[in-house]
PDB file of C-alpha atoms in Angstrom:
ATOM      1  CA  MET A   1      -6.198  19.155  -3.083  1.00 79.00           C
ATOM      2  CA  VAL A   2      -3.978  15.866  -3.289  1.00 87.00           C
ATOM      3  CA  SER A   3      -6.063  12.935  -2.781  1.00 90.00           C
ATOM      4  CA  THR A   4      -2.881  11.175  -1.377  1.00 94.00           C
ATOM      5  CA  ILE A   5      -0.835  10.633   1.364  1.00 96.00           C
ATOM      6  CA  LEU A   6       2.182   8.447   2.444  1.00 96.00           C
ATOM      7  CA  GLY A   7       2.225   7.321   5.755  1.00 96.00           C
ATOM      8  CA  ARG A   8       4.087   4.342   7.674  1.00 96.00           C
ATOM      9  CA  LYS A   9       2.048   1.386   9.570  1.00 97.00           C
ATOM     10  CA  ILE A  10       2.231   1.218  13.228  1.00 96.00           C
ATOM     11  CA  GLY A  11       0.025  -1.699  14.186  1.00 95.00           C
ATOM     12  CA  MET A  12      -3.479  -2.448  15.122  1.00 95.00           C
ATOM     13  CA  THR A  13      -5.863  -1.585  18.238  1.00 96.00           C
ATOM     14  CA  GLN A  14      -8.978  -0.947  19.143  1.00 96.00           C
ATOM     15  CA  VAL A  15     -11.409   2.137  19.572  1.00 95.00           C
ATOM     16  CA  TRP A  16     -15.147   2.866  20.558  1.00 94.00           C
ATOM     17  CA  ASP A  17     -17.328   4.484  18.476  1.00 88.00           C
ATOM     18  CA  ASP A  18     -19.894   6.757  19.331  1.00 86.00           C
ATOM     19  CA  ASP A  19     -22.381   3.832  19.781  1.00 88.00           C
ATOM     20  CA  ASP A  20     -19.988   2.351  22.258  1.00 89.00           C
ATOM     21  CA  ASN A  21     -18.609  -0.553  19.821  1.00 92.00           C
ATOM     22  CA  VAL A  22     -15.781  -1.855  19.770  1.00 96.00           C
ATOM     23  CA  VAL A  23     -13.685  -1.202  16.184  1.00 95.00           C
ATOM     24  CA  PRO A  24     -10.732  -2.695  15.327  1.00 97.00           C
ATOM     25  CA  VAL A  25      -8.233  -0.357  13.348  1.00 97.00           C
ATOM     26  CA  THR A  26      -4.731  -0.177  11.962  1.00 97.00           C
ATOM     27  CA  VAL A  27      -3.006   2.818  13.383  1.00 97.00           C
ATOM     28  CA  ILE A  28      -0.890   4.817  10.231  1.00 97.00           C
ATOM     29  CA  GLN A  29       1.192   7.534  10.725  1.00 96.00           C
ATOM     30  CA  ALA A  30       0.539   9.720   7.790  1.00 94.00           C
ATOM     31  CA  GLY A  31       2.656  12.822   6.406  1.00 84.00           C
ATOM     32  CA  PRO A  32       3.502  15.492   6.552  1.00 93.00           C
ATOM     33  CA  CYS A  33       4.650  14.821   2.854  1.00 94.00           C
ATOM     34  CA  THR A  34       6.129  17.688   0.904  1.00 94.00           C
ATOM     35  CA  VAL A  35       5.564  18.577  -2.454  1.00 94.00           C
ATOM     36  CA  SER A  36       9.005  18.125  -4.347  1.00 94.00           C
ATOM     37  CA  GLN A  37       7.912  18.316  -7.931  1.00 94.00           C
ATOM     38  CA  VAL A  38       4.828  19.794  -9.913  1.00 94.00           C
ATOM     39  CA  LYS A  39       4.296  18.439 -13.557  1.00 93.00           C
ATOM     40  CA  THR A  40       1.688  20.201 -16.064  1.00 92.00           C
ATOM     41  CA  LYS A  41       0.302  19.452 -19.148  1.00 92.00           C
ATOM     42  CA  GLU A  42       2.354  22.310 -20.971  1.00 92.00           C
ATOM     43  CA  THR A  43       5.512  20.856 -19.581  1.00 90.00           C
ATOM     44  CA  ASP A  44       5.160  16.871 -19.198  1.00 91.00           C
ATOM     45  CA  GLY A  45       1.875  16.369 -20.918  1.00 93.00           C
ATOM     46  CA  TYR A  46      -0.238  15.729 -17.792  1.00 93.00           C
ATOM     47  CA  ASP A  47      -0.604  17.353 -14.496  1.00 93.00           C
ATOM     48  CA  ALA A  48       0.817  15.422 -11.173  1.00 94.00           C
ATOM     49  CA  VAL A  49       3.054  16.003  -8.043  1.00 95.00           C
ATOM     50  CA  GLN A  50       5.622  14.184  -6.689  1.00 95.00           C
ATOM     51  CA  ILE A  51       5.346  13.895  -2.798  1.00 96.00           C
ATOM     52  CA  GLY A  52       8.133  12.907  -0.372  1.00 94.00           C
ATOM     53  CA  PHE A  53       7.634  11.030   3.095  1.00 95.00           C
ATOM     54  CA  GLY A  54      10.291   9.995   5.717  1.00 92.00           C
ATOM     55  CA  ASP A  55      13.518  11.193   7.326  1.00 92.00           C
ATOM     56  CA  ILE A  56      16.952  10.489   6.006  1.00 93.00           C
ATOM     57  CA  LYS A  57      20.509  11.832   6.522  1.00 93.00           C
ATOM     58  CA  ALA A  58      21.976  14.392   3.878  1.00 89.00           C
ATOM     59  CA  LYS A  59      25.101  12.191   3.582  1.00 92.00           C
ATOM     60  CA  LYS A  60      22.626   8.817   2.586  1.00 94.00           C
ATOM     61  CA  VAL A  61      21.177  11.032  -0.753  1.00 94.00           C
ATOM     62  CA  ASN A  62      23.051  10.067  -3.836  1.00 94.00           C
ATOM     63  CA  LYS A  63      23.941  13.462  -5.982  1.00 95.00           C
ATOM     64  CA  PRO A  64      21.133  13.203  -8.456  1.00 95.00           C
ATOM     65  CA  MET A  65      18.339  13.081  -5.673  1.00 94.00           C
ATOM     66  CA  ALA A  66      20.877  16.035  -3.897  1.00 94.00           C
ATOM     67  CA  GLY A  67      20.246  18.317  -6.468  1.00 95.00           C
ATOM     68  CA  HIS A  68      16.517  17.342  -7.397  1.00 93.00           C
ATOM     69  CA  PHE A  69      15.870  18.398  -3.757  1.00 94.00           C
ATOM     70  CA  ALA A  70      18.202  21.026  -3.857  1.00 94.00           C
ATOM     71  CA  LYS A  71      15.977  22.581  -7.035  1.00 93.00           C
ATOM     72  CA  ALA A  72      13.138  22.341  -5.494  1.00 92.00           C
ATOM     73  CA  GLY A  73      14.014  23.826  -2.330  1.00 92.00           C
ATOM     74  CA  VAL A  74      12.953  20.915   0.027  1.00 93.00           C
ATOM     75  CA  GLU A  75      14.708  18.969   2.769  1.00 93.00           C
ATOM     76  CA  PRO A  76      15.438  15.375   1.411  1.00 94.00           C
ATOM     77  CA  VAL A  77      13.355  12.571   2.274  1.00 94.00           C
ATOM     78  CA  ARG A  78      13.469   8.936   2.029  1.00 95.00           C
ATOM     79  CA  TYR A  79      10.253   7.869   0.007  1.00 95.00           C
ATOM     80  CA  LEU A  80       8.849   9.674  -3.340  1.00 95.00           C
ATOM     81  CA  ARG A  81       5.808   8.793  -5.248  1.00 95.00           C
ATOM     82  CA  GLU A  82       3.911  10.698  -7.894  1.00 95.00           C
ATOM     83  CA  VAL A  83       0.029  11.279  -7.814  1.00 94.00           C
ATOM     84  CA  ARG A  84      -2.194  12.559 -10.424  1.00 94.00           C
ATOM     85  CA  VAL A  85      -3.703  15.940  -9.941  1.00 92.00           C
ATOM     86  CA  GLU A  86      -6.621  17.857 -11.832  1.00 91.00           C
ATOM     87  CA  ASP A  87      -4.372  20.853 -12.539  1.00 89.00           C
ATOM     88  CA  GLY A  88      -0.959  20.991 -11.531  1.00 86.00           C
ATOM     89  CA  SER A  89      -0.415  24.814 -11.546  1.00 87.00           C
ATOM     90  CA  GLU A  90      -2.472  24.806  -8.057  1.00 89.00           C
ATOM     91  CA  TYR A  91       0.859  23.475  -6.447  1.00 92.00           C
ATOM     92  CA  LYS A  92       4.180  24.330  -5.836  1.00 91.00           C
ATOM     93  CA  PRO A  93       6.964  22.694  -4.452  1.00 93.00           C
ATOM     94  CA  GLY A  94       7.258  23.032  -0.606  1.00 92.00           C
ATOM     95  CA  ASP A  95       3.477  22.537  -0.140  1.00 92.00           C
ATOM     96  CA  GLN A  96       2.610  19.965   2.228  1.00 92.00           C
ATOM     97  CA  VAL A  97      -0.117  17.536   2.623  1.00 93.00           C
ATOM     98  CA  THR A  98      -1.048  16.435   6.164  1.00 93.00           C
ATOM     99  CA  VAL A  99      -3.867  14.489   7.771  1.00 94.00           C
ATOM    100  CA  ALA A 100      -6.009  17.434   8.186  1.00 93.00           C
ATOM    101  CA  ASP A 101      -6.721  17.382   4.560  1.00 93.00           C
ATOM    102  CA  PHE A 102      -8.806  13.814   5.173  1.00 94.00           C
ATOM    103  CA  ALA A 103     -10.753  15.258   8.264  1.00 91.00           C
ATOM    104  CA  GLU A 104     -14.265  14.966   6.170  1.00 91.00           C
ATOM    105  CA  VAL A 105     -13.034  11.614   4.247  1.00 93.00           C
ATOM    106  CA  LYS A 106     -15.104   8.766   4.976  1.00 94.00           C
ATOM    107  CA  ALA A 107     -13.240   5.949   3.183  1.00 96.00           C
ATOM    108  CA  VAL A 108      -9.885   5.151   2.121  1.00 96.00           C
ATOM    109  CA  ASP A 109      -7.932   2.734  -0.424  1.00 97.00           C
ATOM    110  CA  VAL A 110      -4.887   1.693   0.924  1.00 97.00           C
ATOM    111  CA  THR A 111      -2.014   0.479  -0.791  1.00 97.00           C
ATOM    112  CA  GLY A 112       1.124  -1.406   0.863  1.00 96.00           C
ATOM    113  CA  THR A 113       3.295  -4.651  -0.054  1.00 97.00           C
ATOM    114  CA  SER A 114       2.065  -7.792   1.386  1.00 96.00           C
ATOM    115  CA  LYS A 115       4.076  -9.683   3.792  1.00 96.00           C
ATOM    116  CA  GLY A 116       6.459 -12.402   1.987  1.00 96.00           C
ATOM    117  CA  LYS A 117       5.407 -15.667   2.868  1.00 96.00           C
ATOM    118  CA  GLY A 118       8.359 -17.650   0.923  1.00 97.00           C
ATOM    119  CA  PHE A 119       7.703 -20.774  -0.983  1.00 98.00           C
ATOM    120  CA  GLN A 120       4.387 -22.255  -0.242  1.00 97.00           C
ATOM    121  CA  GLY A 121       2.421 -25.367  -1.743  1.00 96.00           C
ATOM    122  CA  THR A 122      -1.193 -25.349  -3.239  1.00 96.00           C
ATOM    123  CA  ILE A 123      -2.952 -25.552  -0.233  1.00 97.00           C
ATOM    124  CA  LYS A 124      -1.783 -22.525   1.554  1.00 97.00           C
ATOM    125  CA  ARG A 125      -1.302 -20.228  -1.427  1.00 97.00           C
ATOM    126  CA  TRP A 126      -4.481 -21.037  -3.187  1.00 97.00           C
ATOM    127  CA  ASN A 127      -6.658 -22.527  -0.623  1.00 97.00           C
ATOM    128  CA  PHE A 128      -6.748 -26.126  -2.565  1.00 95.00           C
ATOM    129  CA  SER A 129      -8.536 -28.829  -0.730  1.00 94.00           C
ATOM    130  CA  ARG A 130      -6.260 -31.817   0.573  1.00 93.00           C
ATOM    131  CA  GLY A 131      -7.110 -35.300  -0.881  1.00 92.00           C
ATOM    132  CA  PRO A 132      -8.024 -38.097   1.623  1.00 93.00           C
ATOM    133  CA  MET A 133      -5.973 -39.449   4.393  1.00 94.00           C
ATOM    134  CA  THR A 134      -6.847 -42.821   4.791  1.00 95.00           C
ATOM    135  CA  HIS A 135      -7.159 -45.957   2.582  1.00 94.00           C
ATOM    136  CA  GLY A 136      -3.814 -45.954   1.174  1.00 93.00           C
ATOM    137  CA  SER A 137      -4.374 -42.208   0.097  1.00 92.00           C
ATOM    138  CA  ARG A 138      -1.083 -40.822  -1.463  1.00 90.00           C
ATOM    139  CA  ASN A 139      -2.391 -37.564  -2.585  1.00 90.00           C
ATOM    140  CA  GLN A 140      -2.420 -35.624   0.994  1.00 92.00           C
ATOM    141  CA  ARG A 141      -0.818 -32.086  -0.031  1.00 94.00           C
ATOM    142  CA  LYS A 142      -0.231 -32.676  -3.508  1.00 93.00           C
ATOM    143  CA  PRO A 143      -1.108 -30.213  -6.475  1.00 92.00           C
ATOM    144  CA  GLY A 144      -3.061 -32.713  -8.898  1.00 90.00           C
ATOM    145  CA  SER A 145      -3.069 -33.020 -12.627  1.00 89.00           C
ATOM    146  CA  ILE A 146      -1.223 -30.128 -13.883  1.00 90.00           C
ATOM    147  CA  GLY A 147      -2.558 -30.448 -17.852  1.00 85.00           C
ATOM    148  CA  GLN A 148      -3.860 -32.476 -20.153  1.00 82.00           C
ATOM    149  CA  CYS A 149      -2.748 -35.478 -22.191  1.00 81.00           C
ATOM    150  CA  ALA A 150      -2.826 -35.259 -25.995  1.00 86.00           C
ATOM    151  CA  TYR A 151      -4.394 -31.182 -26.061  1.00 87.00           C
ATOM    152  CA  PRO A 152      -2.610 -28.869 -26.019  1.00 86.00           C
ATOM    153  CA  ALA A 153      -0.102 -30.979 -24.605  1.00 86.00           C
ATOM    154  CA  ARG A 154       1.691 -28.501 -22.513  1.00 89.00           C
ATOM    155  CA  VAL A 155       0.562 -26.558 -19.065  1.00 91.00           C
ATOM    156  CA  ARG A 156      -1.732 -23.641 -19.471  1.00 91.00           C
ATOM    157  CA  LYS A 157      -0.292 -20.120 -18.548  1.00 93.00           C
ATOM    158  CA  GLY A 158      -1.074 -19.244 -15.042  1.00 93.00           C
ATOM    159  CA  LEU A 159      -2.062 -22.089 -13.679  1.00 94.00           C
ATOM    160  CA  HIS A 160      -2.093 -22.219 -10.125  1.00 96.00           C
ATOM    161  CA  MET A 161       0.613 -23.885  -8.428  1.00 96.00           C
ATOM    162  CA  ALA A 162       3.342 -23.938  -5.950  1.00 96.00           C
ATOM    163  CA  GLY A 163       5.350 -20.998  -5.841  1.00 97.00           C
ATOM    164  CA  HIS A 164       6.532 -17.753  -4.287  1.00 97.00           C
ATOM    165  CA  MET A 165       3.550 -16.089  -1.781  1.00 97.00           C
ATOM    166  CA  GLY A 166       3.331 -12.365  -0.824  1.00 96.00           C
ATOM    167  CA  ASP A 167       5.893  -9.788  -0.945  1.00 96.00           C
ATOM    168  CA  GLU A 168       3.287  -8.056  -3.892  1.00 96.00           C
ATOM    169  CA  ARG A 169       1.502  -4.991  -4.103  1.00 96.00           C
ATOM    170  CA  VAL A 170      -1.824  -5.274  -2.589  1.00 97.00           C
ATOM    171  CA  THR A 171      -4.609  -2.355  -2.600  1.00 97.00           C
ATOM    172  CA  VAL A 172      -7.467  -2.995   0.017  1.00 97.00           C
ATOM    173  CA  LYS A 173     -10.143  -0.688  -1.158  1.00 97.00           C
ATOM    174  CA  ASN A 174     -12.931   1.458   0.902  1.00 96.00           C
ATOM    175  CA  LEU A 175     -11.936   0.850   4.096  1.00 96.00           C
ATOM    176  CA  LYS A 176     -13.535   3.219   7.231  1.00 95.00           C
ATOM    177  CA  LEU A 177     -11.409   5.768   8.316  1.00 95.00           C
ATOM    178  CA  VAL A 178     -12.437   5.801  11.694  1.00 94.00           C
ATOM    179  CA  ARG A 179     -10.520   9.056  13.099  1.00 93.00           C
ATOM    180  CA  VAL A 180      -8.104  11.333  12.240  1.00 94.00           C
ATOM    181  CA  ASP A 181      -5.646  13.000  14.831  1.00 94.00           C
ATOM    182  CA  THR A 182      -3.796  16.030  13.609  1.00 93.00           C
ATOM    183  CA  ASP A 183      -1.619  16.523  16.842  1.00 94.00           C
ATOM    184  CA  GLN A 184       0.061  13.585  16.042  1.00 95.00           C
ATOM    185  CA  ASN A 185      -0.381  12.695  12.128  1.00 95.00           C
ATOM    186  CA  LEU A 186      -2.379   9.700  12.715  1.00 96.00           C
ATOM    187  CA  LEU A 187      -4.890   8.055  10.795  1.00 96.00           C
ATOM    188  CA  LEU A 188      -7.178   4.904  12.342  1.00 96.00           C
ATOM    189  CA  VAL A 189      -8.227   2.845   9.650  1.00 97.00           C
ATOM    190  CA  LYS A 190     -10.717   0.103  10.474  1.00 96.00           C
ATOM    191  CA  GLY A 191      -9.684  -3.495   9.690  1.00 95.00           C
ATOM    192  CA  ALA A 192      -6.233  -4.488   8.167  1.00 95.00           C
ATOM    193  CA  VAL A 193      -4.112  -3.055   5.704  1.00 96.00           C
ATOM    194  CA  PRO A 194      -1.009  -4.691   3.671  1.00 95.00           C
ATOM    195  CA  GLY A 195       2.344  -4.820   5.163  1.00 94.00           C
ATOM    196  CA  CYS A 196       4.215  -5.457   8.520  1.00 94.00           C
ATOM    197  CA  LYS A 197       5.188  -2.955  10.994  1.00 95.00           C
ATOM    198  CA  ASN A 198       6.735   0.153   9.953  1.00 95.00           C
ATOM    199  CA  ALA A 199       5.886  -0.729   6.257  1.00 95.00           C
ATOM    200  CA  LEU A 200       5.463   2.348   3.878  1.00 96.00           C
ATOM    201  CA  VAL A 201       1.928   2.729   3.000  1.00 97.00           C
ATOM    202  CA  GLN A 202       0.026   4.965   0.403  1.00 96.00           C
ATOM    203  CA  VAL A 203      -3.476   6.016   1.551  1.00 96.00           C
ATOM    204  CA  ARG A 204      -5.937   7.599  -0.979  1.00 95.00           C
ATOM    205  CA  MET A 205      -9.412   9.172  -0.717  1.00 94.00           C
ATOM    206  CA  ALA A 206     -11.893   6.205  -2.098  1.00 89.00           C
TER     207      ALA A 206
END
C-alpha cells in the first residue's frame, strides 16, 4: 500500500464526534492519485512509485512530460511526487491511490507550503519581546545586539534577525484523522494544516 496521497486544501469547518463534541477540522480533497512510474532496486537502486494529482489540459504539458505520461499509458496530471515503498514490483503504472486506503488510519502527517508573510521584523518572525515604551526608550521594536565586539568580531550564522517569513515547506505531524469520505474523496483532519485554500498538500500515514 502506498502510504502517501496528494490533495488540495479546501478549508476549515467543524464536525461533531460520537460524544457530541465539536471538533475543528481541515477538509482536504485527496486523490485519486494515479501511479505514473514505478522504480525498483533492479532498475533504479531503490523502490518507489511516482504518483500524480490534479487535472491539466493536454496542450499545457510540454513534450518531455507528454512522452512520460504516454509511456506509462496514463492521463497527464498537474503535480507529480515520488513516494518510497517497500516493494516496487507490487505496483504498475495506472494503479490508483484513493482515500479508501486511509479508512483504518488514525493519524496522518500533512506537508504543505506555508503562507508567505513577506519581510517581517524580529517580533513577528521570532516572537522577540519589545523594549520599554516610556522613559525615553528608543528601543520599542528593534532587534538589539546582533554580535560581540572583539570575539568573534562577526555575526554568528543562523542568528535570528528580520527577514522573509513563511512560504516554506512545513510538516505537521500526528494529526488525528477524524473522517474519511470515499464518495467525495475527502479527508477531514483535526486542526490546521500548512498552506492557503486550494494549496497542494501531501498526506502521509503517521
